[in-house]
Amino acid sequence: MTQSTRPSCHKVFPVSVLLFALLTACGGGDDSPAPPVSVPFTNGAATTANPVAYWNRIAADTINQPATPAAGTPEERRPHGQVDLATTHVAIYDAVISIAGTHMPFAASPTTDPAGASQEAAVAAAAYGVLKSLFPNRSTQYQSAYDSHVASIPDGSAKTRGLAVGAEVATKVVALRANDGRSTVVNYTPGTAPGQFRGVNPVNSFAPYIKPFTLTSASQFRLPPPLALGSSAYAADLAEVQALGGATSTQRTAAQLEAARFHTENPAVFLARNYRSFAMDSQSIADNARLMAMLWVTEGDTNIACFESKYFHNYWRPQSAIPLADTDGNAATTADATWTPVVPTPNHPEYPAAHMCQNGAAAAVLKSFFGTDQVSFSFSSTATNTVRDYATPDDMVKEIELARIVGGMHFRNSGVQGGVLGANVANWIVANHFKPKQ
């Protein structure tokens, strides 16, 4: 990896109503998209040769395995994969970009003079500083990774200054994210009326109370209500998931079921491992720092906004709606008391689909960063132990929309609206943050 040497330029223009409204393109004075991008498949592997990807791996392995801290004692704070990765990458970005000088800072600037500082050293110090503050019980793990990485960086004033820049920025970012609302205790009462979610002790009910990174509030992009139970659109959506997503359905194909199962891995683990591939070895440290910060800040705010809409609307899942269809007041729906989904349903409200929120947001960020929708890549899943290839981010999003129906977990409208929410958050962030210096 090298320090940033290539200039960045941005032209913003509308391209897609559903997934993004802002596309950043670098070119020679016209509005043509950038050349296609082929992202090498890494399956989450990363070494210190690519410091941004390496510290993303260290962070993700920590954040997504909270039950096994090195000290063997419980964590002192409730982890949130997207938000904690965003915090880590904000510090990395702000430290690196203060040295590169190409883009505006996101949250914090160092008082330490960044001139001539090592970007690699800044990455290590920024990530280490954030992680040891967020998860002090894992300090031994972080210290080992930090010492090993820092030892590989040539000694000198550049290294010393880079470490100072990273450490200072980390301290400032951690302070800005202190008391972010995640400790909020939510007393949830399951619904009993038609259309209401019926889960007991649902997960992520605290997410709407986390302080967003960029949004004016968690409800800034709250979605309109889900489909009315008496509508023809609702009847059509229910019939679709009833036919395709049941445990004994014969109407879906084997390929459709494979795709549905592929996307059932723990989302926090799945996204962290697979998104890491976009921090390519061929890109500069500064570019990787910016892309990872854009992705994870967007994912963090999208998750907050998505679950705000989920718990505000509190909509029932197909696993309740289909057996109880005789209570929905819609003559076009048919109840089936024996119907169960082919894939276990997550324990949180149905609307909107979180997978579509998160991946719709990521698709918009990727197209903005690379300046083209022709970004090909591959993702892996431990749920199926397979790898799937995608010609574009939109192809992935379309696959997920159907996969959540075939899995019996979601109505189609929930997927569509989840994509809208994700794109809204991504567009907001692209329009207001990570912009080049004028």
CSV table of C-alpha atoms in Angstrom, one decimal:
chain,number,residue,atom,x,y,z
A,1,MET,CA,0.0,0.0,0.0
A,2,THR,CA,1.2,3.5,-0.7
A,3,GLN,CA,0.3,6.9,0.6
A,4,SER,CA,-2.2,8.8,-1.5
A,5,THR,CA,-0.8,10.1,-4.8
A,6,ARG,CA,-3.7,10.3,-7.2
A,7,PRO,CA,-6.0,13.3,-7.2
A,8,SER,CA,-9.7,13.0,-6.6
A,9,CYS,CA,-12.5,14.8,-8.4
A,10,HIS,CA,-16.3,14.6,-8.1
A,11,LYS,CA,-19.2,15.2,-10.3
A,12,VAL,CA,-22.7,14.6,-8.9
A,13,PHE,CA,-25.6,13.7,-11.1
A,14,PRO,CA,-28.8,11.6,-10.7
A,15,VAL,CA,-28.8,8.0,-11.9
A,16,SER,CA,-31.2,5.8,-10.1
A,17,VAL,CA,-34.5,6.6,-8.3
A,18,LEU,CA,-34.4,3.5,-6.1
A,19,LEU,CA,-30.8,3.0,-5.1
A,20,PHE,CA,-28.9,6.2,-5.5
A,21,ALA,CA,-29.3,9.8,-6.6
A,22,LEU,CA,-25.7,10.9,-6.3
A,23,LEU,CA,-22.9,9.3,-8.4
A,24,THR,CA,-19.4,10.5,-8.1
A,25,ALA,CA,-17.4,10.3,-11.2
A,26,CYS,CA,-13.8,11.2,-12.0
A,27,GLY,CA,-13.0,11.8,-15.6
A,28,GLY,CA,-11.7,14.1,-18.3
A,29,GLY,CA,-14.3,16.8,-18.3
A,30,ASP,CA,-17.4,14.9,-19.3
A,31,ASP,CA,-20.2,13.1,-17.5
A,32,SER,CA,-19.3,9.6,-18.6
A,33,PRO,CA,-18.9,7.0,-15.9
A,34,ALA,CA,-15.5,5.7,-14.8
A,35,PRO,CA,-14.2,2.4,-16.2
A,36,PRO,CA,-15.6,-0.8,-14.8
A,37,VAL,CA,-14.1,-2.0,-11.5
A,38,SER,CA,-13.3,-5.6,-10.7
A,39,VAL,CA,-12.8,-6.2,-7.0
A,40,PRO,CA,-10.5,-9.2,-6.2
A,41,PHE,CA,-12.1,-11.8,-3.9
A,42,THR,CA,-10.2,-12.0,-0.6
A,43,ASN,CA,-12.7,-13.8,1.7
A,44,GLY,CA,-11.8,-11.2,4.4
A,45,ALA,CA,-8.1,-11.9,4.4
A,46,ALA,CA,-5.9,-8.9,5.2
A,47,THR,CA,-2.4,-8.3,6.4
A,48,THR,CA,-0.4,-5.2,7.5
A,49,ALA,CA,0.6,-4.7,3.8
A,50,ASN,CA,-2.9,-3.2,3.6
A,51,PRO,CA,-3.3,-1.4,6.9
A,52,VAL,CA,-6.8,-0.2,6.5
A,53,ALA,CA,-8.1,-3.7,5.7
A,54,TYR,CA,-5.9,-5.2,8.4
A,55,TRP,CA,-7.3,-3.0,11.2
A,56,ASN,CA,-10.8,-3.5,9.8
A,57,ARG,CA,-10.3,-7.3,10.3
A,58,ILE,CA,-8.9,-6.8,13.8
A,59,ALA,CA,-11.9,-4.6,14.7
A,60,ALA,CA,-14.5,-6.8,13.1
A,61,ASP,CA,-13.1,-10.0,14.8
A,62,THR,CA,-13.4,-8.2,18.1
A,63,ILE,CA,-16.8,-6.5,17.7
A,64,ASN,CA,-18.5,-9.5,16.3
A,65,GLN,CA,-17.3,-12.0,18.9
A,66,PRO,CA,-18.2,-10.2,22.2
A,67,ALA,CA,-18.7,-13.4,24.1
A,68,THR,CA,-15.0,-14.3,24.1
A,69,PRO,CA,-12.8,-11.4,25.2
A,70,ALA,CA,-9.2,-12.2,25.9
A,71,ALA,CA,-9.5,-11.5,29.7
A,72,GLY,CA,-12.5,-13.9,29.9
A,73,THR,CA,-14.7,-11.3,31.5
A,74,PRO,CA,-17.9,-9.7,30.1
A,75,GLU,CA,-17.6,-6.7,27.9
A,76,GLU,CA,-18.3,-3.4,29.6
A,77,ARG,CA,-20.4,-2.0,26.9
A,78,ARG,CA,-23.0,-3.4,24.5
A,79,PRO,CA,-21.4,-3.9,21.1
A,80,HIS,CA,-23.0,-2.8,17.8
A,81,GLY,CA,-21.2,-4.0,14.8
A,82,GLN,CA,-22.0,-1.3,12.3
A,83,VAL,CA,-21.6,1.6,14.8
A,84,ASP,CA,-18.4,0.4,16.3
A,85,LEU,CA,-16.8,-0.3,12.9
A,86,ALA,CA,-17.9,3.2,11.9
A,87,THR,CA,-16.3,4.7,14.9
A,88,THR,CA,-13.0,2.9,14.2
A,89,HIS,CA,-13.0,3.9,10.5
A,90,VAL,CA,-13.9,7.6,11.3
A,91,ALA,CA,-10.7,7.8,13.4
A,92,ILE,CA,-8.7,6.0,10.7
A,93,TYR,CA,-10.0,8.4,8.0
A,94,ASP,CA,-9.6,11.6,10.0
A,95,ALA,CA,-6.0,10.6,10.9
A,96,VAL,CA,-5.0,9.6,7.4
A,97,ILE,CA,-6.8,12.5,5.6
A,98,SER,CA,-5.1,15.1,7.8
A,99,ILE,CA,-1.8,13.8,6.4
A,100,ALA,CA,-3.0,13.3,2.8
A,101,GLY,CA,-4.8,16.7,2.8
A,102,THR,CA,-7.1,15.7,-0.1
A,103,HIS,CA,-10.5,15.7,1.6
A,104,MET,CA,-12.4,17.4,4.4
A,105,PRO,CA,-12.2,15.8,7.9
A,106,PHE,CA,-15.3,14.0,9.1
A,107,ALA,CA,-15.2,14.5,12.9
A,108,ALA,CA,-11.8,15.4,14.3
A,109,SER,CA,-8.5,17.1,13.2
A,110,PRO,CA,-5.2,16.7,15.1
A,111,THR,CA,-3.3,19.6,16.6
A,112,THR,CA,-0.2,17.6,15.9
A,113,ASP,CA,1.4,18.8,12.7
A,114,PRO,CA,0.6,16.0,10.2
A,115,ALA,CA,3.1,17.2,7.6
A,116,GLY,CA,5.4,14.3,6.5
A,117,ALA,CA,3.7,11.8,8.9
A,118,SER,CA,3.4,8.2,8.0
A,119,GLN,CA,-0.2,7.3,7.0
A,120,GLU,CA,0.4,3.7,7.9
A,121,ALA,CA,1.5,4.6,11.4
A,122,ALA,CA,-1.5,6.9,11.7
A,123,VAL,CA,-3.9,4.0,10.7
A,124,ALA,CA,-2.4,1.7,13.4
A,125,ALA,CA,-2.5,4.3,16.2
A,126,ALA,CA,-6.0,5.5,15.3
A,127,ALA,CA,-7.6,2.0,15.2
A,128,TYR,CA,-5.7,0.9,18.3
A,129,GLY,CA,-6.7,4.0,20.2
A,130,VAL,CA,-10.4,3.6,19.4
A,131,LEU,CA,-10.6,-0.2,20.0
A,132,LYS,CA,-8.8,-0.3,23.3
A,133,SER,CA,-11.1,2.5,24.5
A,134,LEU,CA,-14.3,0.8,23.3
A,135,PHE,CA,-13.3,-2.7,24.5
A,136,PRO,CA,-10.8,-2.4,27.3
A,137,ASN,CA,-11.1,-6.1,28.2
A,138,ARG,CA,-9.4,-7.0,24.9
A,139,SER,CA,-6.4,-4.7,25.4
A,140,THR,CA,-4.0,-7.6,25.2
A,141,GLN,CA,-5.3,-8.6,21.8
A,142,TYR,CA,-5.0,-5.0,20.5
A,143,GLN,CA,-1.6,-4.5,22.0
A,144,SER,CA,-0.2,-7.5,20.3
A,145,ALA,CA,-1.7,-6.5,16.9
A,146,TYR,CA,-0.5,-2.9,17.4
A,147,ASP,CA,3.1,-3.8,18.5
A,148,SER,CA,3.5,-6.2,15.6
A,149,HIS,CA,2.3,-3.7,13.0
A,150,VAL,CA,4.2,-0.8,14.4
A,151,ALA,CA,7.4,-2.8,14.5
A,152,SER,CA,7.1,-3.4,10.8
A,153,ILE,CA,7.1,0.4,10.0
A,154,PRO,CA,10.5,1.9,9.5
A,155,ASP,CA,11.6,4.0,12.5
A,156,GLY,CA,12.0,7.8,12.0
A,157,SER,CA,10.2,11.1,12.4
A,158,ALA,CA,7.5,10.1,9.9
A,159,LYS,CA,6.5,7.1,12.0
A,160,THR,CA,6.7,9.0,15.3
A,161,ARG,CA,4.5,11.8,13.9
A,162,GLY,CA,2.0,9.4,12.3
A,163,LEU,CA,1.6,7.5,15.6
A,164,ALA,CA,1.0,10.8,17.4
A,165,VAL,CA,-1.6,12.0,14.8
A,166,GLY,CA,-3.5,8.7,15.0
A,167,ALA,CA,-3.5,8.6,18.8
A,168,GLU,CA,-4.8,12.1,19.1
A,169,VAL,CA,-7.5,11.7,16.6
A,170,ALA,CA,-8.6,8.4,18.2
A,171,THR,CA,-9.0,10.2,21.6
A,172,LYS,CA,-11.1,12.9,20.0
A,173,VAL,CA,-13.4,10.5,18.1
A,174,VAL,CA,-13.9,8.3,21.2
A,175,ALA,CA,-14.9,11.4,23.2
A,176,LEU,CA,-17.4,12.5,20.5
A,177,ARG,CA,-19.0,9.0,20.5
A,178,ALA,CA,-19.2,8.7,24.3
A,179,ASN,CA,-22.6,8.1,25.8
A,180,ASP,CA,-24.1,7.4,22.4
A,181,GLY,CA,-27.4,6.0,23.7
A,182,ARG,CA,-26.8,2.3,23.2
A,183,SER,CA,-27.3,1.6,26.9
A,184,THR,CA,-30.9,2.6,26.7
A,185,VAL,CA,-33.2,0.0,28.2
A,186,VAL,CA,-36.3,-0.7,26.1
A,187,ASN,CA,-39.3,-2.4,27.6
A,188,TYR,CA,-41.0,-3.9,24.6
A,189,THR,CA,-44.5,-5.2,24.7
A,190,PRO,CA,-45.4,-7.7,21.9
A,191,GLY,CA,-48.4,-6.7,19.8
A,192,THR,CA,-51.7,-8.6,19.7
A,193,ALA,CA,-53.7,-6.7,17.1
A,194,PRO,CA,-53.7,-7.7,13.4
A,195,GLY,CA,-50.6,-6.3,11.7
A,196,GLN,CA,-48.6,-5.9,14.9
A,197,PHE,CA,-45.2,-7.7,15.5
A,198,ARG,CA,-45.5,-10.5,18.1
A,199,GLY,CA,-41.9,-11.2,19.0
A,200,VAL,CA,-40.9,-11.6,22.6
A,201,ASN,CA,-37.7,-9.8,23.7
A,202,PRO,CA,-36.8,-8.7,20.2
A,203,VAL,CA,-33.3,-7.8,19.3
A,204,ASN,CA,-31.8,-4.4,18.4
A,205,SER,CA,-34.6,-2.5,20.1
A,206,PHE,CA,-32.0,-0.2,21.5
A,207,ALA,CA,-30.7,0.7,18.0
A,208,PRO,CA,-33.1,3.6,17.4
A,209,TYR,CA,-31.7,5.3,20.5
A,210,ILE,CA,-28.1,5.4,19.3
A,211,LYS,CA,-26.8,8.8,18.3
A,212,PRO,CA,-26.4,8.9,14.5
A,213,PHE,CA,-23.1,9.9,12.9
A,214,THR,CA,-24.6,12.3,10.3
A,215,LEU,CA,-28.4,12.2,10.5
A,216,THR,CA,-30.3,15.0,12.2
A,217,SER,CA,-32.2,12.2,14.1
A,218,ALA,CA,-32.8,8.5,13.9
A,219,SER,CA,-36.2,9.3,12.3
A,220,GLN,CA,-34.9,11.7,9.6
A,221,PHE,CA,-35.6,9.1,6.9
A,222,ARG,CA,-38.5,7.3,8.6
A,223,LEU,CA,-40.5,5.4,6.0
A,224,PRO,CA,-44.2,5.8,5.3
A,225,PRO,CA,-46.5,3.1,6.8
A,226,PRO,CA,-46.3,-0.4,5.4
A,227,LEU,CA,-49.1,-1.7,3.2
A,228,ALA,CA,-52.6,-1.5,4.7
A,229,LEU,CA,-53.9,-5.0,5.6
A,230,GLY,CA,-57.0,-4.5,3.5
A,231,SER,CA,-55.2,-3.5,0.3
A,232,SER,CA,-54.8,-5.5,-2.8
A,233,ALA,CA,-51.1,-4.9,-2.7
A,234,TYR,CA,-50.8,-6.4,0.7
A,235,ALA,CA,-52.8,-9.5,-0.4
A,236,ALA,CA,-50.4,-9.9,-3.4
A,237,ASP,CA,-47.4,-9.6,-1.2
A,238,LEU,CA,-48.7,-12.1,1.3
A,239,ALA,CA,-49.7,-14.6,-1.4
A,240,GLU,CA,-46.1,-14.3,-2.9
A,241,VAL,CA,-44.3,-15.1,0.4
A,242,GLN,CA,-46.9,-17.7,1.3
A,243,ALA,CA,-46.2,-19.5,-2.0
A,244,LEU,CA,-42.4,-19.1,-2.2
A,245,GLY,CA,-41.3,-19.0,1.4
A,246,GLY,CA,-43.0,-21.8,3.2
A,247,ALA,CA,-41.1,-24.7,4.7
A,248,THR,CA,-42.8,-27.2,2.3
A,249,SER,CA,-43.2,-24.9,-0.7
A,250,THR,CA,-42.7,-26.5,-4.1
A,251,GLN,CA,-43.0,-23.3,-6.1
A,252,ARG,CA,-39.4,-22.0,-5.5
A,253,THR,CA,-36.4,-23.3,-7.3
A,254,ALA,CA,-33.4,-24.9,-5.7
A,255,ALA,CA,-31.3,-21.9,-6.8
A,256,GLN,CA,-33.7,-19.5,-5.2
A,257,LEU,CA,-33.5,-21.4,-1.9
A,258,GLU,CA,-29.7,-21.5,-2.1
A,259,ALA,CA,-29.6,-17.7,-2.4
A,260,ALA,CA,-32.0,-17.3,0.5
A,261,ARG,CA,-29.9,-19.5,2.7
A,262,PHE,CA,-26.7,-17.7,1.6
A,263,HIS,CA,-28.0,-14.4,3.0
A,264,THR,CA,-28.8,-15.8,6.5
A,265,GLU,CA,-25.3,-15.6,8.0
A,266,ASN,CA,-25.1,-13.1,10.9
A,267,PRO,CA,-25.3,-9.8,9.0
A,268,ALA,CA,-22.7,-8.0,11.1
A,269,VAL,CA,-20.1,-10.8,10.4
A,270,PHE,CA,-21.1,-11.2,6.8
A,271,LEU,CA,-20.9,-7.5,5.9
A,272,ALA,CA,-17.6,-6.9,7.7
A,273,ARG,CA,-15.8,-9.8,6.1
A,274,ASN,CA,-17.2,-9.2,2.6
A,275,TYR,CA,-17.0,-5.4,2.5
A,276,ARG,CA,-13.4,-5.6,3.5
A,277,SER,CA,-12.6,-6.7,-0.1
A,278,PHE,CA,-13.4,-3.2,-1.3
A,279,ALA,CA,-10.4,-1.8,0.5
A,280,MET,CA,-8.2,-3.2,-2.3
A,281,ASP,CA,-4.5,-3.6,-2.2
A,282,SER,CA,-4.2,-1.6,-5.5
A,283,GLN,CA,-5.7,1.5,-3.8
A,284,SER,CA,-3.8,4.0,-1.7
A,285,ILE,CA,-4.1,4.1,2.0
A,286,ALA,CA,-6.0,7.4,1.8
A,287,ASP,CA,-8.5,6.0,-0.7
A,288,ASN,CA,-9.1,2.9,1.4
A,289,ALA,CA,-9.5,4.9,4.5
A,290,ARG,CA,-12.1,7.1,2.8
A,291,LEU,CA,-14.0,4.2,1.3
A,292,MET,CA,-14.2,2.2,4.5
A,293,ALA,CA,-15.3,5.3,6.5
A,294,MET,CA,-18.0,6.1,3.9
A,295,LEU,CA,-19.2,2.5,3.9
A,296,TRP,CA,-19.3,2.1,7.7
A,297,VAL,CA,-20.6,5.5,8.6
A,298,THR,CA,-23.4,4.8,6.1
A,299,GLU,CA,-24.0,1.3,7.5
A,300,GLY,CA,-24.1,2.7,11.0
A,301,ASP,CA,-26.6,5.4,10.3
A,302,THR,CA,-28.6,3.1,8.1
A,303,ASN,CA,-28.9,0.5,10.8
A,304,ILE,CA,-30.1,3.2,13.3
A,305,ALA,CA,-32.6,4.6,10.8
A,306,CYS,CA,-33.8,1.2,9.6
A,307,PHE,CA,-34.5,0.0,13.2
A,308,GLU,CA,-36.2,3.3,14.0
A,309,SER,CA,-38.6,2.6,11.2
A,310,LYS,CA,-39.0,-1.0,12.2
A,311,TYR,CA,-39.9,-0.3,15.8
A,312,PHE,CA,-42.0,2.7,15.0
A,313,HIS,CA,-44.2,0.7,12.5
A,314,ASN,CA,-44.0,-2.5,14.5
A,315,TYR,CA,-45.3,-4.6,11.5
A,316,TRP,CA,-45.9,-8.3,11.7
A,317,ARG,CA,-43.8,-11.0,10.0
A,318,PRO,CA,-45.2,-13.5,7.5
A,319,GLN,CA,-44.9,-16.2,10.1
A,320,SER,CA,-47.7,-14.4,12.0
A,321,ALA,CA,-49.5,-12.8,9.1
A,322,ILE,CA,-50.2,-16.0,7.2
A,323,PRO,CA,-51.5,-18.2,10.0
A,324,LEU,CA,-53.6,-15.2,11.2
A,325,ALA,CA,-54.8,-14.1,7.7
A,326,ASP,CA,-58.4,-14.7,8.7
A,327,THR,CA,-58.0,-11.7,11.1
A,328,ASP,CA,-56.6,-9.2,8.7
A,329,GLY,CA,-60.0,-8.1,7.2
A,330,ASN,CA,-58.8,-8.8,3.7
A,331,ALA,CA,-61.0,-11.2,1.7
A,332,ALA,CA,-58.2,-11.8,-0.8
A,333,THR,CA,-55.9,-13.4,1.8
A,334,THR,CA,-56.1,-17.0,2.9
A,335,ALA,CA,-55.0,-18.2,6.3
A,336,ASP,CA,-52.9,-21.3,6.7
A,337,ALA,CA,-52.4,-22.2,10.4
A,338,THR,CA,-49.7,-24.7,9.5
A,339,TRP,CA,-47.5,-22.3,7.5
A,340,THR,CA,-44.0,-21.8,8.7
A,341,PRO,CA,-41.0,-20.1,7.0
A,342,VAL,CA,-38.3,-22.2,5.4
A,343,VAL,CA,-35.6,-20.1,7.1
A,344,PRO,CA,-35.8,-19.0,10.7
A,345,THR,CA,-37.2,-15.5,11.0
A,346,PRO,CA,-35.1,-12.8,12.8
A,347,ASN,CA,-36.7,-11.6,16.1
A,348,HIS,CA,-37.4,-8.0,15.2
A,349,PRO,CA,-40.3,-6.2,13.3
A,350,GLU,CA,-40.7,-6.9,9.6
A,351,TYR,CA,-40.8,-3.5,8.0
A,352,PRO,CA,-38.5,-2.5,6.4
A,353,ALA,CA,-36.1,-5.4,5.6
A,354,ALA,CA,-32.8,-4.7,7.3
A,355,HIS,CA,-30.8,-6.6,4.7
A,356,MET,CA,-32.2,-4.3,2.0
A,357,CYS,CA,-31.6,-1.2,4.1
A,358,GLN,CA,-27.9,-2.2,4.6
A,359,ASN,CA,-27.1,-3.5,1.2
A,360,GLY,CA,-29.1,-0.8,-0.6
A,361,ALA,CA,-27.0,1.8,1.2
A,362,ALA,CA,-23.8,0.0,0.4
A,363,ALA,CA,-24.6,-0.2,-3.3
A,364,ALA,CA,-25.1,3.6,-3.4
A,365,VAL,CA,-21.8,4.2,-1.6
A,366,LEU,CA,-19.9,1.9,-3.9
A,367,LYS,CA,-21.3,3.4,-7.1
A,368,SER,CA,-20.5,6.9,-5.8
A,369,PHE,CA,-17.0,6.1,-4.7
A,370,PHE,CA,-16.0,4.2,-7.9
A,371,GLY,CA,-17.9,6.5,-10.2
A,372,THR,CA,-19.7,3.7,-12.0
A,373,ASP,CA,-22.3,1.1,-11.3
A,374,GLN,CA,-20.1,-1.5,-13.1
A,375,VAL,CA,-18.4,-2.8,-9.9
A,376,SER,CA,-18.1,-6.6,-9.9
A,377,PHE,CA,-17.2,-8.5,-6.8
A,378,SER,CA,-17.8,-11.8,-4.9
A,379,PHE,CA,-19.1,-12.5,-1.5
A,380,SER,CA,-18.9,-15.6,0.7
A,381,SER,CA,-21.3,-17.0,3.3
A,382,THR,CA,-20.6,-19.4,6.2
A,383,ALA,CA,-24.3,-20.2,6.1
A,384,THR,CA,-23.8,-22.2,2.9
A,385,ASN,CA,-20.0,-22.3,2.6
A,386,THR,CA,-20.3,-20.9,-0.9
A,387,VAL,CA,-19.2,-17.9,-2.9
A,388,ARG,CA,-21.5,-15.9,-5.1
A,389,ASP,CA,-20.5,-13.5,-7.9
A,390,TYR,CA,-22.1,-10.2,-8.7
A,391,ALA,CA,-21.6,-8.1,-11.8
A,392,THR,CA,-22.9,-4.9,-10.2
A,393,PRO,CA,-24.0,-3.8,-6.7
A,394,ASP,CA,-27.6,-3.6,-8.1
A,395,ASP,CA,-27.5,-7.3,-8.9
A,396,MET,CA,-26.7,-8.1,-5.3
A,397,VAL,CA,-29.5,-5.9,-4.0
A,398,LYS,CA,-32.0,-7.5,-6.4
A,399,GLU,CA,-30.9,-11.0,-5.3
A,400,ILE,CA,-31.4,-10.1,-1.6
A,401,GLU,CA,-34.9,-8.6,-2.2
A,402,LEU,CA,-36.1,-12.0,-3.6
A,403,ALA,CA,-34.0,-14.0,-1.1
A,404,ARG,CA,-35.8,-12.5,1.9
A,405,ILE,CA,-39.2,-13.4,0.3
A,406,VAL,CA,-38.1,-17.0,-0.6
A,407,GLY,CA,-36.8,-17.4,2.9
A,408,GLY,CA,-40.2,-16.6,4.2
A,409,MET,CA,-39.0,-13.7,6.3
A,410,HIS,CA,-40.3,-10.6,4.4
A,411,PHE,CA,-42.9,-9.2,2.2
A,412,ARG,CA,-41.7,-7.7,-1.1
A,413,ASN,CA,-42.8,-4.1,-0.2
A,414,SER,CA,-40.5,-4.3,2.9
A,415,GLY,CA,-37.5,-5.0,0.7
A,416,VAL,CA,-38.4,-2.3,-1.8
A,417,GLN,CA,-38.8,0.3,1.0
A,418,GLY,CA,-35.7,-0.9,2.8
A,419,GLY,CA,-33.7,-0.2,-0.4
A,420,VAL,CA,-35.2,3.3,-0.5
A,421,LEU,CA,-34.2,4.0,3.1
A,422,GLY,CA,-30.7,2.8,2.6
A,423,ALA,CA,-30.3,4.9,-0.5
A,424,ASN,CA,-31.7,7.9,1.3
A,425,VAL,CA,-29.1,7.6,4.0
A,426,ALA,CA,-26.3,7.0,1.6
A,427,ASN,CA,-27.2,9.9,-0.6
A,428,TRP,CA,-27.4,12.2,2.4
A,429,ILE,CA,-23.9,11.2,3.5
A,430,VAL,CA,-22.4,11.4,0.0
A,431,ALA,CA,-23.9,14.9,-0.4
A,432,ASN,CA,-22.6,16.2,2.9
A,433,HIS,CA,-19.5,14.4,4.0
A,434,PHE,CA,-16.1,13.0,2.8
A,435,LYS,CA,-15.9,15.8,0.2
A,436,PRO,CA,-12.7,16.9,-1.5
A,437,LYS,CA,-11.0,20.0,-0.3
A,438,GLN,CA,-11.6,22.9,-2.7
